[in-house]
PDB file of C-alpha atoms in Angstrom:
ATOM      1  CA  MET A  86      24.352  15.153   4.025  1.00 45.00           C
ATOM      2  CA  GLU A  87      24.049  12.238   7.096  1.00 42.00           C
ATOM      3  CA  PHE A  88      25.659   8.645   6.087  1.00 40.00           C
ATOM      4  CA  ALA A  89      24.756   5.469   7.884  1.00 44.00           C
ATOM      5  CA  GLY A  90      26.695   2.791   7.269  1.00 48.00           C
ATOM      6  CA  ARG A  91      28.283   2.755   3.279  1.00 71.00           C
ATOM      7  CA  TYR A  92      24.746   4.744   2.555  1.00 83.00           C
ATOM      8  CA  GLY A  93      24.173   8.173   2.380  1.00 92.00           C
ATOM      9  CA  PHE A  94      20.269   9.303   2.139  1.00 97.00           C
ATOM     10  CA  GLN A  95      19.387  13.227   1.573  1.00 97.00           C
ATOM     11  CA  HIS A  96      15.130  14.560   2.378  1.00 98.00           C
ATOM     12  CA  LEU A  97      14.383  15.946  -0.844  1.00 98.00           C
ATOM     13  CA  PRO A  98      11.010  18.052   0.827  1.00 96.00           C
ATOM     14  CA  LEU A  99      10.498  19.225  -2.738  1.00 95.00           C
ATOM     15  CA  GLU A 100      10.114  16.411  -4.454  1.00 95.00           C
ATOM     16  CA  LYS A 101       6.432  17.181  -6.570  1.00 91.00           C
ATOM     17  CA  PHE A 102       4.514  14.608  -6.478  1.00 93.00           C
ATOM     18  CA  PRO A 103       1.488  15.556  -8.935  1.00 92.00           C
ATOM     19  CA  CYS A 104      -1.407  13.341  -8.312  1.00 91.00           C
ATOM     20  CA  TRP A 105      -0.862  15.390  -4.906  1.00 90.00           C
ATOM     21  CA  GLU A 106      -1.541  18.651  -7.019  1.00 90.00           C
ATOM     22  CA  ASN A 107      -5.032  16.836  -8.808  1.00 95.00           C
ATOM     23  CA  LYS A 108      -8.255  17.900  -8.140  1.00 95.00           C
ATOM     24  CA  GLU A 109      -9.977  15.354  -7.800  1.00 96.00           C
ATOM     25  CA  ILE A 110      -7.322  12.877  -7.234  1.00 97.00           C
ATOM     26  CA  LYS A 111      -7.831  14.446  -3.560  1.00 97.00           C
ATOM     27  CA  GLU A 112     -11.631  14.995  -3.203  1.00 97.00           C
ATOM     28  CA  LYS A 113     -12.005  10.567  -4.056  1.00 98.00           C
ATOM     29  CA  LEU A 114      -8.726  10.171  -1.362  1.00 98.00           C
ATOM     30  CA  THR A 115     -11.083  12.766   1.067  1.00 98.00           C
ATOM     31  CA  LYS A 116     -14.542  10.685  -0.022  1.00 98.00           C
ATOM     32  CA  TRP A 117     -12.335   7.226   1.048  1.00 97.00           C
ATOM     33  CA  SER A 118     -11.796   8.643   4.072  1.00 96.00           C
ATOM     34  CA  MET A 119      -7.443   8.061   3.167  1.00 97.00           C
ATOM     35  CA  LEU A 120      -6.035  11.686   2.681  1.00 97.00           C
ATOM     36  CA  ASP A 121      -5.694  12.862   6.067  1.00 96.00           C
ATOM     37  CA  GLY A 122      -3.904   9.885   6.862  1.00 96.00           C
ATOM     38  CA  ILE A 123      -1.071   9.140   3.859  1.00 97.00           C
ATOM     39  CA  ARG A 124       1.778  10.293   4.151  1.00 97.00           C
ATOM     40  CA  LEU A 125       4.732  10.191   0.443  1.00 97.00           C
ATOM     41  CA  LYS A 126       8.493  11.345   1.157  1.00 98.00           C
ATOM     42  CA  ALA A 127      10.541  11.495  -0.946  1.00 98.00           C
ATOM     43  CA  TYR A 128      14.579  11.039  -0.370  1.00 98.00           C
ATOM     44  CA  SER A 129      17.494  10.517  -2.486  1.00 98.00           C
ATOM     45  CA  PHE A 130      20.554   8.420  -1.681  1.00 97.00           C
ATOM     46  CA  THR A 131      24.384   7.912  -2.410  1.00 93.00           C
ATOM     47  CA  ARG A 132      24.713   4.629  -4.003  1.00 93.00           C
ATOM     48  CA  PRO A 133      23.724   2.397  -6.392  1.00 94.00           C
ATOM     49  CA  PHE A 134      20.705   0.541  -5.335  1.00 95.00           C
ATOM     50  CA  LYS A 135      21.903  -3.135  -5.710  1.00 94.00           C
ATOM     51  CA  ASP A 136      19.116  -5.911  -5.381  1.00 94.00           C
ATOM     52  CA  TYR A 137      20.402  -8.280  -4.138  1.00 94.00           C
ATOM     53  CA  LEU A 138      21.193  -6.302  -1.115  1.00 94.00           C
ATOM     54  CA  HIS A 139      17.858  -5.257  -0.393  1.00 97.00           C
ATOM     55  CA  GLU A 140      17.734  -6.151   2.908  1.00 97.00           C
ATOM     56  CA  GLU A 141      20.610  -3.906   4.042  1.00 95.00           C
ATOM     57  CA  PHE A 142      19.155  -0.753   1.803  1.00 97.00           C
ATOM     58  CA  ILE A 143      16.105  -0.969   3.909  1.00 98.00           C
ATOM     59  CA  LYS A 144      18.379  -1.760   7.244  1.00 96.00           C
ATOM     60  CA  LYS A 145      20.087   1.311   7.126  1.00 96.00           C
ATOM     61  CA  PHE A 146      17.106   3.750   5.678  1.00 97.00           C
ATOM     62  CA  PHE A 147      15.587   3.585   8.541  1.00 97.00           C
ATOM     63  CA  ALA A 148      17.941   3.733  10.832  1.00 96.00           C
ATOM     64  CA  CYS A 149      19.582   7.192   9.241  1.00 96.00           C
ATOM     65  CA  PRO A 150      18.970  10.335  11.512  1.00 96.00           C
ATOM     66  CA  VAL A 151      17.655  11.961   7.862  1.00 97.00           C
ATOM     67  CA  VAL A 152      15.064   9.257   8.197  1.00 98.00           C
ATOM     68  CA  THR A 153      14.074   9.265  11.583  1.00 97.00           C
ATOM     69  CA  SER A 154      13.616  12.731  11.615  1.00 97.00           C
ATOM     70  CA  THR A 155      11.355  12.976   8.779  1.00 98.00           C
ATOM     71  CA  PHE A 156       9.895   9.561   7.886  1.00 98.00           C
ATOM     72  CA  GLU A 157       5.868  10.308  10.014  1.00 97.00           C
ATOM     73  CA  THR A 158       3.541   7.968  11.574  1.00 97.00           C
ATOM     74  CA  ALA A 159       0.416   8.230  13.179  1.00 94.00           C
ATOM     75  CA  ASN A 160      -0.383   7.410  16.969  1.00 87.00           C
ATOM     76  CA  ASN A 161      -3.444   7.810  18.269  1.00 81.00           C
ATOM     77  CA  PHE A 162      -3.917   9.922  14.612  1.00 80.00           C
ATOM     78  CA  LYS A 163      -1.585  12.764  15.486  1.00 92.00           C
ATOM     79  CA  PHE A 164       1.229  12.214  12.254  1.00 96.00           C
ATOM     80  CA  ALA A 165       5.144  12.662  13.988  1.00 96.00           C
ATOM     81  CA  PRO A 166       8.681  11.937  12.769  1.00 97.00           C
ATOM     82  CA  ILE A 167       9.690   8.714  13.793  1.00 94.00           C
ATOM     83  CA  GLY A 168      12.529   9.590  15.698  1.00 93.00           C
ATOM     84  CA  THR A 169      14.112   6.069  16.910  1.00 92.00           C
ATOM     85  CA  PRO A 170      16.507   3.968  14.737  1.00 94.00           C
ATOM     86  CA  ALA A 171      15.006   0.864  13.617  1.00 94.00           C
ATOM     87  CA  GLU A 172      17.534  -1.754  14.915  1.00 93.00           C
ATOM     88  CA  LEU A 173      14.322  -4.473  13.156  1.00 95.00           C
ATOM     89  CA  VAL A 174      12.523  -4.195  10.382  1.00 97.00           C
ATOM     90  CA  LYS A 175      10.353  -6.763   9.088  1.00 97.00           C
ATOM     91  CA  PHE A 176       8.730  -6.423   5.106  1.00 98.00           C
ATOM     92  CA  SER A 177       8.383  -8.489   2.166  1.00 97.00           C
ATOM     93  CA  LYS A 178       8.973  -7.818  -1.290  1.00 98.00           C
ATOM     94  CA  VAL A 179       6.202  -7.342  -3.836  1.00 98.00           C
ATOM     95  CA  SER A 180       5.569  -8.256  -7.287  1.00 98.00           C
ATOM     96  CA  CYS A 181       5.567  -5.270  -9.622  1.00 98.00           C
ATOM     97  CA  THR A 182       5.808  -5.946 -13.123  1.00 97.00           C
ATOM     98  CA  HIS A 183       2.476  -4.606 -14.655  1.00 97.00           C
ATOM     99  CA  THR A 184       1.957  -2.002 -17.432  1.00 96.00           C
ATOM    100  CA  THR A 185      -0.739  -1.340 -17.928  1.00 96.00           C
ATOM    101  CA  MET A 186      -4.644  -2.292 -16.325  1.00 98.00           C
ATOM    102  CA  GLU A 187      -5.390  -5.568 -18.017  1.00 97.00           C
ATOM    103  CA  LEU A 188      -5.688  -7.242 -15.393  1.00 98.00           C
ATOM    104  CA  PHE A 189      -9.232  -5.518 -14.019  1.00 98.00           C
ATOM    105  CA  ASP A 190     -10.547  -7.264 -16.397  1.00 97.00           C
ATOM    106  CA  LYS A 191     -10.790 -10.061 -14.677  1.00 97.00           C
ATOM    107  CA  LEU A 192     -13.455  -7.289 -12.584  1.00 97.00           C
ATOM    108  CA  THR A 193     -14.779  -5.799 -14.947  1.00 96.00           C
ATOM    109  CA  GLN A 194     -15.401  -8.548 -17.389  1.00 95.00           C
ATOM    110  CA  ASN A 195     -17.687 -10.568 -14.436  1.00 96.00           C
ATOM    111  CA  GLU A 196     -20.440  -9.621 -14.128  1.00 95.00           C
ATOM    112  CA  ALA A 197     -21.117 -10.813 -11.090  1.00 95.00           C
ATOM    113  CA  ILE A 198     -19.561  -7.653  -9.957  1.00 97.00           C
ATOM    114  CA  VAL A 199     -19.367  -5.526 -12.314  1.00 97.00           C
ATOM    115  CA  ARG A 200     -21.952  -4.433 -14.401  1.00 97.00           C
ATOM    116  CA  GLN A 201     -22.072  -3.969 -18.537  1.00 95.00           C
ATOM    117  CA  CYS A 202     -22.520  -0.869 -17.328  1.00 96.00           C
ATOM    118  CA  GLY A 203     -19.194  -0.142 -15.175  1.00 97.00           C
ATOM    119  CA  GLY A 204     -22.140   0.181 -11.565  1.00 98.00           C
ATOM    120  CA  ILE A 205     -20.713  -2.316  -8.793  1.00 98.00           C
ATOM    121  CA  VAL A 206     -23.019  -4.812  -8.427  1.00 97.00           C
ATOM    122  CA  GLN A 207     -24.458  -4.405  -4.535  1.00 96.00           C
ATOM    123  CA  CYS A 208     -25.597  -6.886  -1.789  1.00 93.00           C
ATOM    124  CA  ALA A 209     -27.460  -7.226   1.629  1.00 89.00           C
ATOM    125  CA  PRO A 210     -25.167  -4.976   4.214  1.00 89.00           C
ATOM    126  CA  GLU A 211     -22.598  -8.612   5.913  1.00 86.00           C
ATOM    127  CA  TYR A 212     -19.915  -7.205   8.612  1.00 81.00           C
ATOM    128  CA  VAL A 213     -17.144  -9.101   9.026  1.00 77.00           C
ATOM    129  CA  ARG A 214     -15.353  -9.534  12.755  1.00 70.00           C
ATOM    130  CA  LEU A 215     -11.296  -9.946  12.080  1.00 62.00           C
ATOM    131  CA  LEU A 216      -9.096 -11.481  14.122  1.00 50.00           C
ATOM    132  CA  ASP A 217      -5.380 -11.117  14.145  1.00 44.00           C
ATOM    133  CA  PHE A 218      -4.885 -10.451  10.554  1.00 45.00           C
ATOM    134  CA  THR A 219      -1.692  -8.479  11.279  1.00 45.00           C
ATOM    135  CA  GLU A 220       0.873  -9.753   8.021  1.00 48.00           C
ATOM    136  CA  GLY A 221       4.646 -10.502   8.229  1.00 45.00           C
ATOM    137  CA  GLY A 222       4.661 -11.432  11.391  1.00 42.00           C
ATOM    138  CA  GLY A 223       4.428  -7.982  13.215  1.00 42.00           C
ATOM    139  CA  ASP A 224       4.133  -8.059  17.315  1.00 42.00           C
ATOM    140  CA  GLN A 225       1.416  -5.562  18.135  1.00 43.00           C
ATOM    141  CA  HIS A 226      -2.281  -7.560  18.042  1.00 43.00           C
ATOM    142  CA  SER A 227      -5.642  -5.791  16.596  1.00 45.00           C
ATOM    143  CA  ASP A 228      -8.297  -5.605  18.567  1.00 49.00           C
ATOM    144  CA  HIS A 229     -11.274  -7.059  16.991  1.00 52.00           C
ATOM    145  CA  LEU A 230     -11.992  -5.459  13.999  1.00 66.00           C
ATOM    146  CA  GLU A 231     -15.689  -5.083  12.180  1.00 73.00           C
ATOM    147  CA  LEU A 232     -15.782  -4.379   8.397  1.00 81.00           C
ATOM    148  CA  GLU A 233     -19.389  -4.093   6.768  1.00 85.00           C
ATOM    149  CA  VAL A 234     -19.500  -5.742   3.044  1.00 90.00           C
ATOM    150  CA  ASN A 235     -22.010  -4.380   1.076  1.00 92.00           C
ATOM    151  CA  ASP A 236     -20.594  -5.255  -2.390  1.00 95.00           C
ATOM    152  CA  ASN A 237     -19.487  -7.578  -4.106  1.00 95.00           C
ATOM    153  CA  LEU A 238     -15.746  -6.004  -5.291  1.00 96.00           C
ATOM    154  CA  ARG A 239     -15.427  -5.085  -1.728  1.00 93.00           C
ATOM    155  CA  LYS A 240     -16.312  -8.364  -1.185  1.00 92.00           C
ATOM    156  CA  THR A 241     -14.017 -10.198  -3.144  1.00 93.00           C
ATOM    157  CA  ILE A 242     -11.381  -8.600  -2.160  1.00 92.00           C
ATOM    158  CA  LEU A 243     -11.703  -8.862   1.525  1.00 87.00           C
ATOM    159  CA  THR A 244     -11.845 -13.015   0.628  1.00 84.00           C
ATOM    160  CA  THR A 245      -9.228 -12.415  -1.587  1.00 86.00           C
ATOM    161  CA  LEU A 246      -6.892 -11.034   0.698  1.00 81.00           C
ATOM    162  CA  ILE A 247      -7.509 -12.302   3.898  1.00 72.00           C
ATOM    163  CA  PRO A 248      -7.915 -16.426   5.201  1.00 61.00           C
ATOM    164  CA  PRO A 249     -11.147 -17.153   6.555  1.00 54.00           C
ATOM    165  CA  LEU A 250      -9.001 -18.206  10.241  1.00 41.00           C
ATOM    166  CA  ALA A 251      -8.485 -14.638  10.393  1.00 46.00           C
ATOM    167  CA  ARG A 252     -12.453 -14.314  10.222  1.00 50.00           C
ATOM    168  CA  SER A 253     -14.271 -14.743  12.844  1.00 47.00           C
ATOM    169  CA  SER A 254     -17.357 -14.965  11.036  1.00 54.00           C
ATOM    170  CA  GLU A 255     -18.229 -15.812   7.402  1.00 62.00           C
ATOM    171  CA  LEU A 256     -18.948 -14.000   4.527  1.00 66.00           C
ATOM    172  CA  GLU A 257     -21.350 -15.690   1.684  1.00 73.00           C
ATOM    173  CA  ILE A 258     -19.284 -16.090  -0.756  1.00 76.00           C
ATOM    174  CA  GLU A 259     -21.100 -17.049  -4.435  1.00 80.00           C
ATOM    175  CA  PRO A 260     -19.151 -19.261  -6.810  1.00 80.00           C
ATOM    176  CA  ASP A 261     -18.395 -16.614  -9.570  1.00 84.00           C
ATOM    177  CA  LEU A 262     -16.272 -14.057  -6.726  1.00 86.00           C
ATOM    178  CA  GLU A 263     -14.269 -17.289  -5.779  1.00 84.00           C
ATOM    179  CA  ASN A 264     -10.650 -17.590  -7.444  1.00 88.00           C
ATOM    180  CA  VAL A 265     -11.106 -13.746  -9.619  1.00 95.00           C
ATOM    181  CA  PHE A 266      -7.501 -13.446  -9.004  1.00 95.00           C
ATOM    182  CA  SER A 267      -4.678 -15.702  -8.315  1.00 94.00           C
ATOM    183  CA  SER A 268      -2.244 -15.843  -5.624  1.00 93.00           C
ATOM    184  CA  GLU A 269       0.755 -14.491  -8.553  1.00 96.00           C
ATOM    185  CA  ASP A 270      -2.123 -11.303  -8.829  1.00 96.00           C
ATOM    186  CA  THR A 271      -2.166 -10.147  -5.275  1.00 95.00           C
ATOM    187  CA  LYS A 272       1.198 -10.531  -5.094  1.00 96.00           C
ATOM    188  CA  GLU A 273       1.114  -7.748  -6.787  1.00 98.00           C
ATOM    189  CA  PHE A 274       1.738  -4.226  -6.024  1.00 98.00           C
ATOM    190  CA  LEU A 275      -0.783  -3.282  -8.304  1.00 98.00           C
ATOM    191  CA  PHE A 276      -3.341  -5.310  -7.284  1.00 98.00           C
ATOM    192  CA  GLN A 277      -2.294  -3.877  -3.995  1.00 97.00           C
ATOM    193  CA  LEU A 278      -3.365   0.068  -4.336  1.00 98.00           C
ATOM    194  CA  PHE A 279      -6.592  -0.332  -6.268  1.00 98.00           C
ATOM    195  CA  ALA A 280      -7.369  -2.903  -2.990  1.00 96.00           C
ATOM    196  CA  HIS A 281      -6.509   0.111  -0.387  1.00 97.00           C
ATOM    197  CA  LEU A 282      -8.460   2.468  -2.200  1.00 98.00           C
ATOM    198  CA  VAL A 283     -11.623   0.160  -2.125  1.00 97.00           C
ATOM    199  CA  LEU A 284     -11.013  -0.698   1.862  1.00 94.00           C
ATOM    200  CA  GLY A 285     -10.125   3.242   2.139  1.00 94.00           C
ATOM    201  CA  GLY A 286     -10.611   4.374   5.321  1.00 92.00           C
ATOM    202  CA  SER A 287     -12.847   4.528   8.707  1.00 89.00           C
ATOM    203  CA  LEU A 288     -15.269   6.805   7.176  1.00 92.00           C
ATOM    204  CA  CYS A 289     -15.523   5.981   3.608  1.00 93.00           C
ATOM    205  CA  GLN A 290     -18.015   7.146   1.377  1.00 95.00           C
ATOM    206  CA  TYR A 291     -17.486   4.172  -1.396  1.00 94.00           C
ATOM    207  CA  GLU A 292     -17.993   4.394  -4.786  1.00 97.00           C
ATOM    208  CA  ASP A 293     -21.114   2.767  -7.055  1.00 97.00           C
ATOM    209  CA  TYR A 294     -18.854   1.962 -10.493  1.00 98.00           C
ATOM    210  CA  ILE A 295     -15.464   1.367 -10.239  1.00 98.00           C
ATOM    211  CA  THR A 296     -14.386   3.080 -12.306  1.00 98.00           C
ATOM    212  CA  GLN A 297     -13.148   5.776 -10.002  1.00 97.00           C
ATOM    213  CA  TYR A 298     -11.446   2.785  -7.782  1.00 98.00           C
ATOM    214  CA  LEU A 299      -9.512   2.006 -11.293  1.00 98.00           C
ATOM    215  CA  GLU A 300      -9.468   5.809 -12.444  1.00 98.00           C
ATOM    216  CA  VAL A 301      -7.179   7.117  -8.567  1.00 98.00           C
ATOM    217  CA  THR A 302      -5.638   3.462  -9.498  1.00 98.00           C
ATOM    218  CA  LYS A 303      -4.149   4.277 -11.980  1.00 98.00           C
ATOM    219  CA  VAL A 304      -2.619   7.538 -11.554  1.00 97.00           C
ATOM    220  CA  LEU A 305      -1.532   6.972  -8.060  1.00 98.00           C
ATOM    221  CA  TYR A 306       0.766   4.119 -10.319  1.00 98.00           C
ATOM    222  CA  LYS A 307       1.761   5.743 -12.116  1.00 97.00           C
ATOM    223  CA  ASN A 308       2.729   8.436 -10.599  1.00 96.00           C
ATOM    224  CA  LEU A 309       4.621   6.155  -7.525  1.00 97.00           C
ATOM    225  CA  VAL A 310       6.273   3.412  -9.969  1.00 98.00           C
ATOM    226  CA  SER A 311       8.671   3.875 -12.708  1.00 96.00           C
ATOM    227  CA  VAL A 312       9.267   2.219 -15.866  1.00 95.00           C
ATOM    228  CA  MET A 313      11.490   2.921 -18.700  1.00 92.00           C
ATOM    229  CA  LEU A 314      11.974   0.856 -22.317  1.00 86.00           C
ATOM    230  CA  THR A 315      14.774  -1.686 -22.254  1.00 74.00           C
ATOM    231  CA  PRO A 316      17.223  -4.186 -24.655  1.00 73.00           C
ATOM    232  CA  GLU A 317      15.824  -6.926 -22.611  1.00 68.00           C
ATOM    233  CA  GLU A 318      12.047  -6.169 -23.004  1.00 65.00           C
ATOM    234  CA  GLU A 319       9.639  -5.748 -25.688  1.00 73.00           C
ATOM    235  CA  GLY A 320       8.221  -2.505 -25.249  1.00 82.00           C
ATOM    236  CA  LEU A 321       8.151  -0.768 -20.823  1.00 90.00           C
ATOM    237  CA  SER A 322       9.284  -2.725 -17.990  1.00 93.00           C
ATOM    238  CA  VAL A 323       9.077  -1.645 -14.067  1.00 96.00           C
ATOM    239  CA  VAL A 324      12.904  -0.788 -13.233  1.00 95.00           C
ATOM    240  CA  SER A 325      11.134  -0.507  -9.551  1.00 98.00           C
ATOM    241  CA  SER A 326      11.550  -2.094  -6.494  1.00 98.00           C
ATOM    242  CA  ILE A 327       9.129  -2.354  -4.106  1.00 98.00           C
ATOM    243  CA  PHE A 328       8.356  -3.349  -0.366  1.00 98.00           C
ATOM    244  CA  LYS A 329       6.173  -3.592   1.751  1.00 98.00           C
ATOM    245  CA  ILE A 330       7.544  -2.086   5.753  1.00 98.00           C
ATOM    246  CA  HIS A 331       5.330  -4.510   8.049  1.00 95.00           C
ATOM    247  CA  SER A 332       7.244  -2.955  11.695  1.00 95.00           C
ATOM    248  CA  ILE A 333       9.402  -0.764  12.960  1.00 95.00           C
ATOM    249  CA  SER A 334      11.346  -1.329  15.777  1.00 94.00           C
ATOM    250  CA  ASN A 335      14.063  -0.621  18.457  1.00 93.00           C
ATOM    251  CA  PRO A 336      13.880  -2.830  21.561  1.00 90.00           C
ATOM    252  CA  ALA A 337      16.225  -0.789  23.738  1.00 87.00           C
ATOM    253  CA  PHE A 338      14.249   2.531  22.766  1.00 83.00           C
ATOM    254  CA  SER A 339      10.107   1.043  22.179  1.00 74.00           C
ATOM    255  CA  ARG A 340      10.516  -2.881  23.874  1.00 79.00           C
ATOM    256  CA  GLY A 341       9.817  -4.043  20.685  1.00 77.00           C
ATOM    257  CA  LYS A 342       6.281  -1.514  20.284  1.00 87.00           C
ATOM    258  CA  ASN A 343       6.003  -2.002  16.453  1.00 91.00           C
ATOM    259  CA  LEU A 344       6.305   2.089  15.888  1.00 93.00           C
ATOM    260  CA  LEU A 345       5.133   2.266  12.433  1.00 94.00           C
ATOM    261  CA  PHE A 346       1.416   2.218  13.249  1.00 92.00           C
ATOM    262  CA  GLY A 347      -0.343   3.011  16.977  1.00 84.00           C
ATOM    263  CA  ARG A 348      -3.032   0.276  16.316  1.00 82.00           C
ATOM    264  CA  GLN A 349      -3.138  -2.370  13.540  1.00 81.00           C
ATOM    265  CA  HIS A 350      -6.344  -2.105  10.536  1.00 85.00           C
ATOM    266  CA  ILE A 351      -6.063  -3.946   7.366  1.00 87.00           C
ATOM    267  CA  ASN A 352      -5.704  -0.999   5.239  1.00 92.00           C
ATOM    268  CA  ASN A 353      -2.710   0.740   7.583  1.00 94.00           C
ATOM    269  CA  PHE A 354       0.099   0.455   5.036  1.00 96.00           C
ATOM    270  CA  CYS A 355       4.168   1.017   4.798  1.00 98.00           C
ATOM    271  CA  TYR A 356       6.037   1.241   1.014  1.00 98.00           C
ATOM    272  CA  LEU A 357       9.202   1.589  -0.429  1.00 98.00           C
ATOM    273  CA  ILE A 358       9.970   1.926  -3.489  1.00 98.00           C
ATOM    274  CA  VAL A 359      12.947   2.681  -5.121  1.00 98.00           C
ATOM    275  CA  ASN A 360      14.175   3.907  -8.277  1.00 98.00           C
ATOM    276  CA  PRO A 361      17.460   2.104  -8.689  1.00 96.00           C
ATOM    277  CA  TYR A 362      18.170   4.757 -12.163  1.00 95.00           C
ATOM    278  CA  LYS A 363      16.933   7.787 -10.357  1.00 96.00           C
ATOM    279  CA  GLN A 364      18.596   7.164  -7.444  1.00 97.00           C
ATOM    280  CA  ILE A 365      15.788   7.736  -5.306  1.00 98.00           C
ATOM    281  CA  CYS A 366      13.273   6.354  -2.920  1.00 98.00           C
ATOM    282  CA  PHE A 367       9.387   7.250  -1.804  1.00 98.00           C
ATOM    283  CA  THR A 368       7.623   6.363   1.592  1.00 98.00           C
ATOM    284  CA  PHE A 369       4.220   5.913   0.959  1.00 98.00           C
ATOM    285  CA  TYR A 370       2.467   4.914   4.752  1.00 98.00           C
ATOM    286  CA  HIS A 371      -1.209   5.474   5.172  1.00 97.00           C
ATOM    287  CA  ASN A 372      -2.664   4.940   8.602  1.00 95.00           C
ATOM    288  CA  VAL A 373      -6.454   4.375   9.354  1.00 91.00           C
TER     289      VAL A 373
END
């Protein structure tokens, strides 16, 4: 086992992810052009995780030789271990409090977005060109990226995630599509996971019914997030700590280049999900 400072990390290549053995889930992720771009890895760690020391944990994790030799990222559509120990890691903490899917009642009860039968309301195709939408202060500049919007679900997600100043063209937003989710809602991992599935990859074949997105979101969320009964709470509560990793760099080796992604895309993502009780963490990575 390699040790990095006060933490020791061990790759767990035999860790099972039930969602990855689910044929229907894999078929949906393939349809949405995401399966080939996703990498899920598991690691154990030797010292108890303290949330107030999460910055040290994250930096040590991405500097550990065990991690740099097993954590894979994509460049020019080819996956390879990151190789270089991180010197600088930009990240943000992601709220994770939901233990049900009630958050999405805001969609299913809004007939401007989803009909009573579950069908997603279609709209005339619009093409939105995005400017520099890099979140969290990434070092790479994005090219102008054009996204097709042909239903009100995708329109709602895009307008929720991307401020108008990051768009070089405006979407036509009906009043019923505005402010569907609060700013607190969008900070939740459950919402962000759902949004990633709705946006999909570069050759995404979109769904006509919202049920497909909700079912896959539920399965992935259940696999990635740990819950337990705690004395302080009535019922289940989330015990996982989740961090969105925006960029990793090492000026001495990569001249400040973001080592996570070869190019920027709104649906590139990397999460570090920590279970403090089992002393296991997952990396959940996607590259378009």
